[in-house]
Short mmCIF file of C-alpha atoms in Angstrom, two decimals:
data_model
loop_
_atom_site.label_atom_id
_atom_site.label_comp_id
_atom_site.label_asym_id
_atom_site.label_seq_id
_atom_site.Cartn_x
_atom_site.Cartn_y
_atom_site.Cartn_z
CA UNK A 1 0.37 0.03 0.26
CA UNK A 2 3.07 2.16 -0.38
CA UNK A 3 2.61 4.49 -3.46
CA UNK A 4 -0.90 3.68 -5.29
CA UNK A 5 -0.24 4.45 -8.33
CA UNK A 6 -1.15 1.33 -10.52
CA UNK A 7 -4.38 -0.01 -11.89
CA UNK A 8 -5.90 -3.47 -10.72
CA UNK A 9 -8.33 -5.04 -13.08
CA UNK A 10 -10.64 -8.22 -12.34
CA UNK A 11 -12.02 -9.66 -14.63
CA UNK A 12 -14.69 -12.18 -13.94
CA UNK A 13 -16.66 -11.81 -17.50
CA UNK A 14 -15.64 -13.36 -20.43
CA UNK A 15 -18.30 -11.29 -23.01
CA UNK A 16 -16.76 -10.64 -26.06
CA UNK A 17 -17.23 -6.05 -25.39
CA UNK A 18 -16.12 -6.40 -21.15
CA UNK A 19 -12.77 -8.40 -22.51
CA UNK A 20 -12.07 -5.67 -24.84
CA UNK A 21 -13.03 -3.01 -22.32
CA UNK A 22 -10.54 -4.67 -20.10
CA UNK A 23 -7.99 -4.70 -22.51
CA UNK A 24 -8.28 -1.05 -23.31
CA UNK A 25 -8.50 -0.05 -19.93
CA UNK A 26 -5.31 -2.11 -19.30
CA UNK A 27 -3.65 -0.91 -22.07
CA UNK A 28 -4.15 2.50 -21.69
CA UNK A 29 -3.26 2.53 -18.19
CA UNK A 30 0.07 0.50 -18.88
CA UNK A 31 0.71 3.30 -21.81
CA UNK A 32 -0.02 6.16 -19.55
CA UNK A 33 3.12 4.36 -16.92
CA UNK A 34 0.90 2.55 -14.13
CA UNK A 35 1.61 -0.80 -12.83
CA UNK A 36 -0.83 -2.80 -14.49
CA UNK A 37 -3.04 -5.87 -13.26
CA UNK A 38 -5.63 -7.96 -14.57
CA UNK A 39 -6.46 -11.11 -12.10
CA UNK A 40 -8.39 -13.29 -14.55
CA UNK A 41 -11.62 -15.16 -12.60
CA UNK A 42 -14.22 -17.26 -13.50
CA UNK A 43 -14.96 -16.58 -17.14
CA UNK A 44 -12.28 -14.26 -17.36
CA UNK A 45 -10.37 -17.05 -17.89
CA UNK A 46 -11.28 -17.70 -21.24
CA UNK A 47 -9.32 -14.63 -22.03
CA UNK A 48 -6.15 -16.25 -21.45
CA UNK A 49 -6.73 -20.28 -22.01
CA UNK A 50 -4.94 -21.51 -25.21
CA UNK A 51 -8.07 -21.77 -27.12
CA UNK A 52 -9.20 -25.58 -26.25
CA UNK A 53 -10.69 -26.25 -22.70
CA UNK A 54 -11.29 -29.42 -20.94
CA UNK A 55 -11.13 -30.48 -17.70
CA UNK A 56 -10.72 -33.95 -17.14
CA UNK A 57 -13.84 -34.83 -15.00
CA UNK A 58 -17.75 -34.61 -15.58
CA UNK A 59 -17.88 -30.99 -14.75
CA UNK A 60 -15.08 -29.10 -16.03
CA UNK A 61 -15.75 -31.31 -19.16
CA UNK A 62 -19.62 -29.68 -19.29
CA UNK A 63 -17.59 -26.51 -18.52
CA UNK A 64 -15.41 -26.94 -21.06
CA UNK A 65 -17.70 -27.81 -23.64
CA UNK A 66 -20.00 -24.57 -23.41
CA UNK A 67 -16.56 -22.67 -22.89
CA UNK A 68 -15.16 -23.81 -25.91
CA UNK A 69 -12.92 -21.72 -28.47
CA UNK A 70 -10.76 -19.37 -26.28
CA UNK A 71 -10.46 -15.87 -27.29
CA UNK A 72 -11.69 -16.23 -30.98
CA UNK A 73 -14.81 -17.47 -29.57
CA UNK A 74 -16.32 -14.92 -26.96
CA UNK A 75 -19.84 -13.70 -27.39
CA UNK A 76 -20.83 -10.02 -26.56
CA UNK A 77 -22.85 -9.37 -23.21
CA UNK A 78 -25.62 -8.59 -25.86
CA UNK A 79 -27.05 -10.08 -29.03
CA UNK A 80 -25.74 -13.03 -29.26
CA UNK A 81 -27.74 -15.35 -31.97
CA UNK A 82 -25.69 -17.58 -31.38
CA UNK A 83 -22.39 -16.23 -32.96
CA UNK A 84 -23.86 -13.42 -35.24
CA UNK A 85 -23.31 -10.86 -32.45
CA UNK A 86 -19.33 -11.85 -32.44
CA UNK A 87 -19.52 -11.91 -36.13
CA UNK A 88 -21.14 -8.31 -36.63
CA UNK A 89 -18.66 -6.98 -33.89
CA UNK A 90 -15.61 -8.53 -35.81
CA UNK A 91 -16.43 -6.98 -38.93
CA UNK A 92 -17.27 -3.61 -37.98
CA UNK A 93 -13.79 -3.47 -35.83
CA UNK A 94 -12.41 -4.75 -38.80
CA UNK A 95 -14.31 -2.44 -40.88
CA UNK A 96 -13.37 0.51 -38.85
CA UNK A 97 -9.25 -0.98 -38.13
CA UNK A 98 -10.03 -1.45 -34.42
CA UNK A 99 -7.67 -4.04 -33.32
CA UNK A 100 -8.45 -7.64 -32.23
CA UNK A 101 -8.65 -9.07 -28.93
CA UNK A 102 -5.75 -11.23 -29.92
CA UNK A 103 -3.49 -8.25 -30.46
CA UNK A 104 -4.94 -5.95 -28.00
CA UNK A 105 -3.85 -9.10 -25.41
CA UNK A 106 -0.48 -8.82 -27.27
CA UNK A 107 -0.40 -5.22 -26.45
CA UNK A 108 -1.43 -5.19 -22.91
CA UNK A 109 1.80 -7.83 -22.46
CA UNK A 110 4.07 -6.20 -24.81
CA UNK A 111 3.36 -2.84 -22.10
CA UNK A 112 3.93 -4.87 -19.60
CA UNK A 113 0.43 -5.38 -18.28
CA UNK A 114 0.77 -8.57 -15.07
CA UNK A 115 -1.44 -11.60 -15.63
CA UNK A 116 -2.77 -13.38 -12.71
CA UNK A 117 -5.37 -15.97 -12.99
CA UNK A 118 -7.33 -16.95 -10.26
CA UNK A 119 -6.37 -20.26 -8.37
CA UNK A 120 -9.80 -21.08 -6.75
CA UNK A 121 -11.53 -20.75 -10.15
CA UNK A 122 -8.81 -22.66 -12.20
CA UNK A 123 -9.45 -25.43 -9.49
CA UNK A 124 -13.59 -25.37 -9.87
CA UNK A 125 -13.48 -25.40 -13.07
CA UNK A 126 -10.27 -28.15 -14.17
CA UNK A 127 -8.06 -25.78 -15.74
CA UNK A 128 -4.63 -26.32 -15.70
CA UNK A 129 -1.46 -23.79 -15.79
CA UNK A 130 -0.76 -25.56 -19.19
CA UNK A 131 -4.48 -24.93 -19.93
CA UNK A 132 -3.21 -21.25 -19.76
CA UNK A 133 -1.05 -19.01 -22.24
CA UNK A 134 2.54 -18.93 -20.75
CA UNK A 135 2.17 -15.25 -20.75
CA UNK A 136 0.26 -15.75 -17.77
CA UNK A 137 2.72 -14.88 -14.68
CA UNK A 138 1.27 -16.29 -11.81
CA UNK A 139 -1.85 -18.53 -10.23
CA UNK A 140 -2.79 -16.57 -6.84
CA UNK A 141 -5.91 -16.79 -4.86
CA UNK A 142 -8.14 -13.69 -4.00
CA UNK A 143 -5.80 -12.36 -1.06
CA UNK A 144 -2.87 -12.02 -3.57
CA UNK A 145 -5.62 -9.77 -5.59
CA UNK A 146 -7.08 -7.90 -3.19
CA UNK A 147 -3.32 -7.21 -1.85
CA UNK A 148 -2.87 -5.71 -5.60
CA UNK A 149 -5.62 -4.21 -6.08
CA UNK A 150 -5.40 -2.43 -2.38
CA UNK A 151 -2.05 -1.22 -3.62
CA UNK A 152 -3.38 0.54 -6.37
CA UNK A 153 -4.94 3.42 -6.95
CA UNK A 154 -7.28 2.58 -9.74
CA UNK A 155 -9.43 -0.77 -9.21
CA UNK A 156 -12.04 -2.41 -11.71
CA UNK A 157 -14.66 -4.86 -11.79
CA UNK A 158 -15.16 -6.23 -14.94
CA UNK B 1 -12.65 10.92 3.33
CA UNK B 2 -9.67 10.68 6.32
CA UNK B 3 -7.57 7.49 5.74
CA UNK B 4 -9.25 5.61 2.80
CA UNK B 5 -7.73 2.25 3.42
CA UNK B 6 -10.94 0.51 3.36
CA UNK B 7 -12.97 -1.01 0.33
CA UNK B 8 -16.24 -0.30 -0.59
CA UNK B 9 -18.08 -2.97 -3.00
CA UNK B 10 -21.37 -1.83 -4.27
CA UNK B 11 -23.14 -5.18 -5.13
CA UNK B 12 -25.93 -4.76 -7.87
CA UNK B 13 -26.03 -8.14 -8.82
CA UNK B 14 -27.74 -10.75 -7.52
CA UNK B 15 -25.71 -13.86 -10.39
CA UNK B 16 -24.44 -16.68 -8.32
CA UNK B 17 -20.78 -16.17 -9.52
CA UNK B 18 -20.67 -12.20 -8.69
CA UNK B 19 -22.32 -12.30 -5.45
CA UNK B 20 -19.64 -15.44 -4.38
CA UNK B 21 -16.65 -12.96 -5.83
CA UNK B 22 -17.71 -10.39 -3.81
CA UNK B 23 -18.16 -12.51 -0.62
CA UNK B 24 -14.93 -13.75 -1.63
CA UNK B 25 -13.03 -10.13 -2.23
CA UNK B 26 -14.96 -8.35 1.04
CA UNK B 27 -13.55 -11.26 3.01
CA UNK B 28 -10.14 -11.48 1.81
CA UNK B 29 -9.94 -7.50 2.08
CA UNK B 30 -11.44 -7.74 5.23
CA UNK B 31 -8.89 -10.69 6.36
CA UNK B 32 -5.90 -8.08 5.70
CA UNK B 33 -7.15 -5.76 7.97
CA UNK B 34 -9.47 -3.52 5.65
CA UNK B 35 -12.35 -1.78 6.73
CA UNK B 36 -14.65 -3.53 4.14
CA UNK B 37 -18.50 -2.72 3.32
CA UNK B 38 -21.04 -3.78 1.11
CA UNK B 39 -23.82 -2.26 -0.27
CA UNK B 40 -26.20 -4.58 -1.40
CA UNK B 41 -28.53 -2.50 -3.96
CA UNK B 42 -31.37 -4.36 -6.51
CA UNK B 43 -30.73 -7.94 -7.17
CA UNK B 44 -28.09 -7.88 -5.02
CA UNK B 45 -30.30 -7.69 -1.72
CA UNK B 46 -31.23 -11.47 -2.83
CA UNK B 47 -27.93 -12.00 -1.12
CA UNK B 48 -29.63 -10.90 2.15
CA UNK B 49 -32.98 -11.49 2.21
CA UNK B 50 -33.85 -14.31 4.52
CA UNK B 51 -35.01 -16.55 1.92
CA UNK B 52 -38.95 -16.19 0.86
CA UNK B 53 -39.58 -12.76 -0.54
CA UNK B 54 -42.65 -11.46 -1.32
CA UNK B 55 -43.84 -7.81 -1.44
CA UNK B 56 -47.03 -6.72 -0.40
CA UNK B 57 -48.24 -5.21 -3.90
CA UNK B 58 -48.74 -6.91 -7.23
CA UNK B 59 -45.81 -5.38 -8.19
CA UNK B 60 -43.76 -6.41 -5.15
CA UNK B 61 -45.31 -10.12 -5.68
CA UNK B 62 -44.11 -10.60 -9.57
CA UNK B 63 -40.64 -9.40 -8.24
CA UNK B 64 -41.37 -11.98 -5.91
CA UNK B 65 -42.11 -14.69 -7.59
CA UNK B 66 -39.22 -14.24 -9.78
CA UNK B 67 -36.55 -13.79 -7.15
CA UNK B 68 -38.11 -16.69 -4.74
CA UNK B 69 -35.33 -18.98 -2.93
CA UNK B 70 -33.20 -16.24 -1.38
CA UNK B 71 -29.00 -17.19 -1.55
CA UNK B 72 -29.91 -20.96 -2.53
CA UNK B 73 -31.37 -20.32 -5.76
CA UNK B 74 -29.16 -17.61 -7.35
CA UNK B 75 -28.16 -18.52 -10.77
CA UNK B 76 -24.63 -17.81 -12.46
CA UNK B 77 -24.78 -14.77 -14.71
CA UNK B 78 -23.61 -17.47 -17.42
CA UNK B 79 -25.47 -21.44 -18.37
CA UNK B 80 -28.55 -20.81 -16.03
CA UNK B 81 -30.64 -23.81 -17.60
CA UNK B 82 -33.42 -23.21 -15.05
CA UNK B 83 -30.70 -23.58 -12.64
CA UNK B 84 -29.14 -26.11 -13.95
CA UNK B 85 -25.61 -24.34 -14.14
CA UNK B 86 -26.43 -23.41 -10.23
CA UNK B 87 -26.61 -26.88 -9.68
CA UNK B 88 -23.49 -27.77 -12.01
CA UNK B 89 -21.60 -25.05 -10.42
CA UNK B 90 -22.29 -26.65 -6.52
CA UNK B 91 -21.50 -29.86 -7.60
CA UNK B 92 -18.24 -28.88 -8.55
CA UNK B 93 -17.26 -26.04 -5.81
CA UNK B 94 -17.93 -28.83 -3.33
CA UNK B 95 -16.16 -31.86 -5.03
CA UNK B 96 -13.33 -28.94 -4.83
CA UNK B 97 -13.86 -28.32 -1.72
CA UNK B 98 -14.52 -24.81 -2.14
CA UNK B 99 -17.16 -22.72 0.59
CA UNK B 100 -20.97 -21.91 -0.03
CA UNK B 101 -22.36 -19.41 -0.49
CA UNK B 102 -24.18 -19.09 3.04
CA UNK B 103 -20.82 -20.29 4.67
CA UNK B 104 -19.28 -17.27 2.76
CA UNK B 105 -21.74 -14.59 4.10
CA UNK B 106 -20.95 -16.05 7.49
CA UNK B 107 -17.42 -15.88 7.18
CA UNK B 108 -18.18 -12.00 5.67
CA UNK B 109 -19.53 -11.09 8.57
CA UNK B 110 -17.53 -12.32 11.10
CA UNK B 111 -14.65 -10.82 10.02
CA UNK B 112 -16.58 -7.45 10.36
CA UNK B 113 -17.83 -6.83 6.77
CA UNK B 114 -20.19 -4.27 6.99
CA UNK B 115 -23.74 -5.31 5.37
CA UNK B 116 -26.16 -1.89 4.32
CA UNK B 117 -29.05 -2.40 2.57
CA UNK B 118 -30.29 0.11 -0.11
CA UNK B 119 -33.31 1.73 0.87
CA UNK B 120 -34.61 2.94 -2.70
CA UNK B 121 -34.06 -0.53 -4.10
CA UNK B 122 -36.28 -1.71 -1.33
CA UNK B 123 -38.89 0.38 -2.01
CA UNK B 124 -38.94 -0.09 -5.70
CA UNK B 125 -39.23 -3.63 -4.81
CA UNK B 126 -41.09 -3.74 -1.87
CA UNK B 127 -38.68 -5.51 0.12
CA UNK B 128 -39.11 -4.76 3.78
CA UNK B 129 -36.13 -4.45 6.77
CA UNK B 130 -37.54 -7.50 8.25
CA UNK B 131 -36.93 -9.65 4.77
CA UNK B 132 -33.60 -9.38 5.39
CA UNK B 133 -31.45 -11.40 7.48
CA UNK B 134 -30.74 -10.00 11.15
CA UNK B 135 -26.69 -8.98 10.41
CA UNK B 136 -27.37 -6.05 8.06
CA UNK B 137 -26.46 -3.05 9.98
CA UNK B 138 -28.54 -0.48 8.42
CA UNK B 139 -30.79 0.66 5.83
CA UNK B 140 -29.04 3.59 4.01
CA UNK B 141 -29.55 5.43 0.40
CA UNK B 142 -26.78 6.30 -2.09
CA UNK B 143 -25.47 9.29 -0.32
CA UNK B 144 -24.55 7.14 2.60
CA UNK B 145 -22.90 4.29 0.03
CA UNK B 146 -21.30 7.37 -1.92
CA UNK B 147 -19.58 9.35 1.14
CA UNK B 148 -18.51 5.66 2.12
CA UNK B 149 -16.67 4.41 -0.87
CA UNK B 150 -15.13 8.01 -1.00
CA UNK B 151 -13.73 7.02 2.33
CA UNK B 152 -12.39 3.86 0.84
CA UNK B 153 -9.04 3.15 -0.89
CA UNK B 154 -10.41 0.31 -2.88
CA UNK B 155 -14.27 0.60 -4.98
CA UNK B 156 -16.01 -2.07 -6.50
CA UNK B 157 -19.30 -2.21 -8.82
CA UNK B 158 -20.35 -5.80 -8.99
CA UNK C 1 -3.38 12.92 -10.69
CA UNK C 2 -2.77 15.98 -7.78
CA UNK C 3 -5.80 15.98 -6.15
CA UNK C 4 -7.54 12.45 -6.19
CA UNK C 5 -11.32 13.44 -4.63
CA UNK C 6 -13.10 12.88 -8.19
CA UNK C 7 -15.17 10.21 -9.56
CA UNK C 8 -15.19 8.79 -12.52
CA UNK C 9 -17.68 6.27 -13.60
CA UNK C 10 -16.70 4.08 -16.86
CA UNK C 11 -20.58 2.88 -18.39
CA UNK C 12 -20.50 -0.08 -20.49
CA UNK C 13 -23.86 -1.47 -20.42
CA UNK C 14 -27.11 -0.26 -21.64
CA UNK C 15 -28.94 -1.94 -18.96
CA UNK C 16 -32.07 -0.31 -17.09
CA UNK C 17 -31.02 -1.24 -13.99
CA UNK C 18 -27.22 0.26 -14.94
CA UNK C 19 -27.64 2.90 -15.96
CA UNK C 20 -29.72 3.88 -13.67
CA UNK C 21 -27.44 3.23 -10.65
CA UNK C 22 -24.76 4.70 -12.48
CA UNK C 23 -26.78 8.30 -12.70
CA UNK C 24 -27.67 7.39 -9.01
CA UNK C 25 -24.32 7.33 -7.52
CA UNK C 26 -23.37 9.90 -10.53
CA UNK C 27 -25.77 12.46 -8.77
CA UNK C 28 -24.75 11.43 -4.98
CA UNK C 29 -21.38 12.10 -5.86
CA UNK C 30 -21.62 15.23 -7.21
CA UNK C 31 -23.84 16.39 -4.43
CA UNK C 32 -21.26 15.65 -2.30
CA UNK C 33 -19.03 17.98 -4.06
CA UNK C 34 -16.79 15.91 -5.63
CA UNK C 35 -15.61 16.48 -9.21
CA UNK C 36 -17.74 13.60 -11.29
CA UNK C 37 -17.13 12.34 -15.04
CA UNK C 38 -19.28 9.30 -16.52
CA UNK C 39 -17.48 8.03 -19.67
CA UNK C 40 -20.25 6.49 -21.79
CA UNK C 41 -18.90 3.46 -23.73
CA UNK C 42 -20.33 0.59 -25.91
CA UNK C 43 -24.12 -0.31 -24.89
CA UNK C 44 -23.80 2.98 -22.42
CA UNK C 45 -23.96 5.40 -25.12
CA UNK C 46 -27.64 4.68 -25.60
CA UNK C 47 -28.06 6.69 -22.22
CA UNK C 48 -27.16 9.85 -24.08
CA UNK C 49 -28.50 9.19 -27.34
CA UNK C 50 -31.03 11.69 -28.78
CA UNK C 51 -33.80 8.35 -29.18
CA UNK C 52 -33.14 7.23 -32.86
CA UNK C 53 -29.95 5.91 -33.46
CA UNK C 54 -29.09 4.19 -36.97
CA UNK C 55 -25.81 4.26 -38.72
CA UNK C 56 -25.50 4.39 -42.25
CA UNK C 57 -23.88 1.22 -43.35
CA UNK C 58 -25.62 -1.85 -43.16
CA UNK C 59 -23.76 -2.47 -39.62
CA UNK C 60 -24.61 0.49 -37.99
CA UNK C 61 -28.45 -0.34 -39.25
CA UNK C 62 -28.36 -3.77 -37.68
CA UNK C 63 -26.99 -2.13 -33.97
CA UNK C 64 -29.47 0.62 -34.89
CA UNK C 65 -32.45 -1.65 -35.20
CA UNK C 66 -31.62 -3.29 -31.88
CA UNK C 67 -30.57 -0.80 -30.11
CA UNK C 68 -33.55 1.38 -31.25
CA UNK C 69 -35.37 3.77 -28.53
CA UNK C 70 -32.64 5.24 -26.75
CA UNK C 71 -33.21 6.22 -22.52
CA UNK C 72 -36.95 5.68 -22.89
CA UNK C 73 -36.34 1.72 -24.16
CA UNK C 74 -34.05 0.34 -21.98
CA UNK C 75 -34.49 -3.34 -20.58
CA UNK C 76 -33.34 -4.56 -16.82
CA UNK C 77 -30.48 -6.49 -17.08
CA UNK C 78 -33.00 -9.71 -15.55
CA UNK C 79 -36.28 -10.06 -16.89
CA UNK C 80 -36.82 -8.41 -19.81
CA UNK C 81 -39.42 -10.18 -21.51
CA UNK C 82 -39.69 -8.16 -24.20
CA UNK C 83 -40.04 -4.81 -22.45
CA UNK C 84 -42.54 -6.18 -19.95
CA UNK C 85 -39.69 -5.80 -16.98
CA UNK C 86 -39.16 -2.35 -17.97
CA UNK C 87 -42.59 -1.78 -17.67
CA UNK C 88 -42.89 -3.28 -14.28
CA UNK C 89 -40.22 -1.03 -13.12
CA UNK C 90 -41.02 2.17 -14.24
CA UNK C 91 -44.11 1.02 -12.64
CA UNK C 92 -43.01 0.32 -9.82
CA UNK C 93 -40.70 3.26 -9.64
CA UNK C 94 -43.30 5.99 -10.57
CA UNK C 95 -45.67 4.27 -7.77
CA UNK C 96 -42.80 4.49 -4.89
CA UNK C 97 -42.25 8.23 -6.07
CA UNK C 98 -38.56 7.37 -7.84
CA UNK C 99 -37.41 9.88 -10.72
CA UNK C 100 -37.17 8.34 -13.77
CA UNK C 101 -33.78 7.86 -16.12
CA UNK C 102 -34.63 11.04 -18.03
CA UNK C 103 -35.30 13.47 -14.84
CA UNK C 104 -32.14 10.89 -13.06
CA UNK C 105 -29.84 12.27 -16.11
CA UNK C 106 -30.96 15.75 -15.70
CA UNK C 107 -30.61 16.16 -12.87
CA UNK C 108 -26.39 14.61 -13.26
CA UNK C 109 -26.21 17.15 -15.49
CA UNK C 110 -27.37 20.40 -13.14
CA UNK C 111 -25.25 19.06 -10.58
CA UNK C 112 -22.59 19.46 -12.98
CA UNK C 113 -21.30 15.69 -13.93
CA UNK C 114 -19.55 15.53 -17.03
CA UNK C 115 -20.36 13.13 -20.02
CA UNK C 116 -17.86 11.91 -21.62
CA UNK C 117 -18.44 9.71 -24.99
CA UNK C 118 -16.22 6.82 -26.37
CA UNK C 119 -14.84 7.84 -29.56
CA UNK C 120 -13.70 4.20 -30.63
CA UNK C 121 -17.22 2.48 -29.72
CA UNK C 122 -19.03 5.79 -31.57
CA UNK C 123 -16.80 5.15 -34.57
CA UNK C 124 -17.90 1.02 -34.08
CA UNK C 125 -21.43 1.19 -34.06
CA UNK C 126 -21.57 4.37 -36.04
CA UNK C 127 -22.89 6.54 -33.73
CA UNK C 128 -22.01 10.30 -34.74
CA UNK C 129 -21.62 13.42 -32.50
CA UNK C 130 -24.97 14.75 -33.68
CA UNK C 131 -26.90 11.63 -32.50
CA UNK C 132 -25.76 12.34 -28.85
CA UNK C 133 -27.66 14.88 -26.43
CA UNK C 134 -25.85 18.37 -27.00
CA UNK C 135 -25.05 18.36 -23.35
CA UNK C 136 -22.06 15.57 -24.36
CA UNK C 137 -19.03 17.72 -23.54
CA UNK C 138 -16.28 15.85 -25.53
CA UNK C 139 -15.75 12.15 -27.75
CA UNK C 140 -12.49 11.01 -26.24
CA UNK C 141 -10.02 8.13 -26.57
CA UNK C 142 -9.52 5.19 -23.61
CA UNK C 143 -6.52 7.25 -22.84
CA UNK C 144 -8.37 10.11 -21.60
CA UNK C 145 -10.93 7.89 -19.80
CA UNK C 146 -8.17 6.59 -17.83
CA UNK C 147 -6.16 9.47 -17.07
CA UNK C 148 -9.48 10.91 -15.89
CA UNK C 149 -9.89 7.81 -13.83
CA UNK C 150 -6.19 7.41 -12.55
CA UNK C 151 -7.17 11.35 -11.28
CA UNK C 152 -10.20 10.35 -9.19
CA UNK C 153 -10.14 8.72 -5.95
CA UNK C 154 -13.34 6.46 -7.27
CA UNK C 155 -13.61 4.51 -10.11
CA UNK C 156 -16.90 2.42 -11.29
CA UNK C 157 -16.80 0.04 -14.26
CA UNK C 158 -20.45 -0.52 -14.20
#
């Protein structure tokens, strides 16, 4: 709790638009010289998984089926229509020269944004460390996320 | 606005995963010695109601019907399937030894987290003080919640 | 990052209850003498559009169709039922003497809350400056929103 100049984002959502917003805010904060951290929890873990996610147990496999696809398959929080909302958004964003989610995620990493994954969510959803992209710095508990947030001047729960 | 060492959570959501996240963050903050407050508003009130919620007027009864069940009946923000998502989550969490929502709420209370309920939401949804668990410290307006938040170093809107 | 006494709200949601909460929090903060800003992005832009929103391109028109109606037509995040949830809420709020969204928005403006619109979202959704209410102070990027947030003591992502 020393300086309080950083930004901590707790990303629970796996919706396209919200993951997008999280990456935009994180990259903007990091660009402005702020120490920036994203703590990925629950559905937010989809944003840092490798693409296919299948737990070994029955429950994990069920969640995996519903979640399959990783960053390429996220739907917006509105207007999904079986993926049509996503298609429409991508189309519009491409037409307007807006960066894709993959590029945005890479921009965050290039700018030094810290990626932390939530241990408990991974346990519950049967996601293993090797299911996540290697750039994830650590798998931590809520206590660590909270300490990080308390040391920051800006917090977002998305 | 003296010390700014606390955490204020504004909980509008009544989704299982988000209420869960709110209780986890609150208990982690309180464990770390921070003065922690949850302001329950709109659907978030479900997390502190006694179990059955029925307003006296027609509107209150309609909302009550839709909301019936309290903390045992919250669905996750994704994959509800008429309660199946909830069942799946609980199953997985039990299998992984994760604490239930009831236990988490109790942990928050044991750790001294302050529970405040939103007066206006209660008026609109026809929820009375006696419909809420007795541990709720006070029923207050947005001005109080905002003052609390401004005096905290960490704020989450969930 | 001088004083840190303000409140910055990033409003991504266009749901009735969340827009409502954003305006309540903003007006309460401004009433308490805090410099308060709402940054409207994605679906949140619906809260400051003039009523009808139609992009010129095909994509913009599709989003426009789905979004048509402005502040009078926002549905709550739960219980939409083809607008019935909205009707129910308005009915209850009127019965309880709760201010309408339009009145709340005006109260925010009267209290000096700053309204900023997200440039990128407007580009993607083909919303023009003249589609927004004239009280919007500026159309800015995420960098400006982030700088604003970092200079505030309170941030909400809604």
